[in-house]
Every structure is written in structure tokens, then in C-alpha cells.
Amino acid sequence: LKNKIMIKKISILLLLVVALTSFNSCKCMKNKQEDQSINIEKNAWKLVKVEERVYKPILDQPKEIFLNFKNGFYNTTNGCNAIGGDYKISNDNIEFSSGKTTLRMCSEEIMKNTYDVPFHKVKKINIKNNHLYLLSEDGKTIFAEFIKK
């Protein structure tokens, strides 16, 4: 009788250990997946296009434009001036603060050919197939597309 009680206690204890271990590993996997889906700071993002305009540098514009995220701060260029500011992200929602910009005097031709991402309109992000999309609140309008460097 004592052996049966002891076996039941051990069985319950083992079942409890297995259940807790499974719960913890499931929770860890979920956190890893969430972290990967919203972690935009691990990479530099090369501009592909702004709205429908594919990036094609002219004159002394940079060969490539990158968008970088670090510790809640973003920075990029529009092909003439540097742009940066704070951002907050939660799941697929993102909010860019009114950023700072340099006031470099570029040639008139370059000024007519800048690639201004409307960060103030961007409300969502989507990362798919190594591409980062900056989207409208309903997710239907793509304001800018970047590819992972």
C-alpha cells in the first residue's frame, strides 16, 4: 500500500515536471518568434523604393541609401540630407517621431530627385522575405520598401 502511494506521488511529480517544462519551452519559443518578427535593429535596410519610385541615384547621391534602427532611434538620408529621430515599435505597429534633419545645400537637380519617406504617415511595418515595408495604418499603402543588407 505504501509503495502504491509512493508510486502515485512520484507519477504526479513527474507529470508536473513534464507539464512545467513543456509550458516554459513553449513560452520561450513564443518569445523568440515575437522578438524575431519585430526586431528591426539587427540589420541595415537598403532602400528599394519610396512609394512607386525605385531608387536610382544621380550625380553625387549615395550609391545606396540605408535605414538604420538602434536603441529606439532611426537614421537615413533622402539622397541629400540626413534624417533621424526616435521611434517606438509594438508588434507590427510603429511610430516615428518628428525627426531631425541636416540642411545641406544640394544642387537643384538633386533637390528635385530626393527620396523622402513620409515617416509621419507610417503606422505599421511588415517584414517578409528579407524586405521591410513601411505601411499605412490599414496596411494597404506601402510608403517605402527596404531590403535587408
mmCIF file of C-alpha atoms in Angstrom, residues 37-97:
data_model
loop_
_atom_site.group_PDB
_atom_site.id
_atom_site.type_symbol
_atom_site.label_atom_id
_atom_site.label_comp_id
_atom_site.label_asym_id
_atom_site.label_seq_id
_atom_site.Cartn_x
_atom_site.Cartn_y
_atom_site.Cartn_z
ATOM 1 C CA SER A 37 9.257 39.316 -36.050
ATOM 2 C CA ILE A 38 9.710 42.841 -34.689
ATOM 3 C CA ASN A 39 13.472 43.181 -34.236
ATOM 4 C CA ILE A 40 14.427 45.632 -36.954
ATOM 5 C CA GLU A 41 17.642 46.688 -35.217
ATOM 6 C CA LYS A 42 19.642 43.594 -36.193
ATOM 7 C CA ASN A 43 20.141 44.740 -39.787
ATOM 8 C CA ALA A 44 20.701 47.726 -42.001
ATOM 9 C CA TRP A 45 17.900 48.135 -44.529
ATOM 10 C CA LYS A 46 18.744 49.252 -48.080
ATOM 11 C CA LEU A 47 16.165 51.435 -49.837
ATOM 12 C CA VAL A 48 14.427 49.762 -52.767
ATOM 13 C CA LYS A 49 11.747 52.353 -53.424
ATOM 14 C CA VAL A 50 9.693 55.165 -51.937
ATOM 15 C CA GLU A 51 6.059 54.729 -52.865
ATOM 16 C CA GLU A 52 6.381 53.798 -56.568
ATOM 17 C CA ARG A 53 9.800 55.409 -57.189
ATOM 18 C CA VAL A 54 12.643 52.885 -57.376
ATOM 19 C CA TYR A 55 15.872 54.361 -56.009
ATOM 20 C CA LYS A 56 18.190 55.455 -58.840
ATOM 21 C CA PRO A 57 20.935 57.792 -57.665
ATOM 22 C CA ILE A 58 22.052 60.720 -59.796
ATOM 23 C CA LEU A 59 25.158 62.923 -59.654
ATOM 24 C CA ASP A 60 26.716 62.731 -56.194
ATOM 25 C CA GLN A 61 23.813 60.995 -54.430
ATOM 26 C CA PRO A 62 24.876 57.936 -52.423
ATOM 27 C CA LYS A 63 25.024 54.689 -54.401
ATOM 28 C CA GLU A 64 22.771 53.104 -51.763
ATOM 29 C CA ILE A 65 20.529 54.565 -49.059
ATOM 30 C CA PHE A 66 20.211 52.716 -45.772
ATOM 31 C CA LEU A 67 17.670 52.942 -42.970
ATOM 32 C CA ASN A 68 19.164 52.025 -39.602
ATOM 33 C CA PHE A 69 17.488 51.425 -36.248
ATOM 34 C CA LYS A 70 19.383 51.456 -32.948
ATOM 35 C CA ASN A 71 18.142 51.788 -29.362
ATOM 36 C CA GLY A 72 14.851 53.441 -30.319
ATOM 37 C CA PHE A 73 16.475 55.823 -32.818
ATOM 38 C CA TYR A 74 16.335 55.678 -36.623
ATOM 39 C CA ASN A 75 18.510 57.387 -39.230
ATOM 40 C CA THR A 76 18.665 57.541 -43.012
ATOM 41 C CA THR A 77 19.089 60.052 -45.840
ATOM 42 C CA ASN A 78 16.845 61.264 -48.622
ATOM 43 C CA GLY A 79 19.727 61.429 -51.089
ATOM 44 C CA CYS A 80 20.743 64.901 -49.944
ATOM 45 C CA ASN A 81 20.130 65.378 -46.214
ATOM 46 C CA ALA A 82 20.473 63.069 -43.229
ATOM 47 C CA ILE A 83 17.244 62.330 -41.344
ATOM 48 C CA GLY A 84 16.787 60.785 -37.923
ATOM 49 C CA GLY A 85 14.575 60.623 -34.874
ATOM 50 C CA ASP A 86 13.019 58.392 -32.268
ATOM 51 C CA TYR A 87 10.700 55.508 -32.981
ATOM 52 C CA LYS A 88 8.510 53.197 -30.905
ATOM 53 C CA ILE A 89 7.500 49.729 -32.025
ATOM 54 C CA SER A 90 4.922 47.284 -30.693
ATOM 55 C CA ASN A 91 4.131 44.152 -32.680
ATOM 56 C CA ASP A 92 3.631 45.442 -36.229
ATOM 57 C CA ASN A 93 2.793 48.996 -35.130
ATOM 58 C CA ILE A 94 5.461 51.677 -35.375
ATOM 59 C CA GLU A 95 5.510 55.365 -34.586
ATOM 60 C CA PHE A 96 8.224 57.713 -35.830
ATOM 61 C CA SER A 97 8.795 60.996 -34.023
#
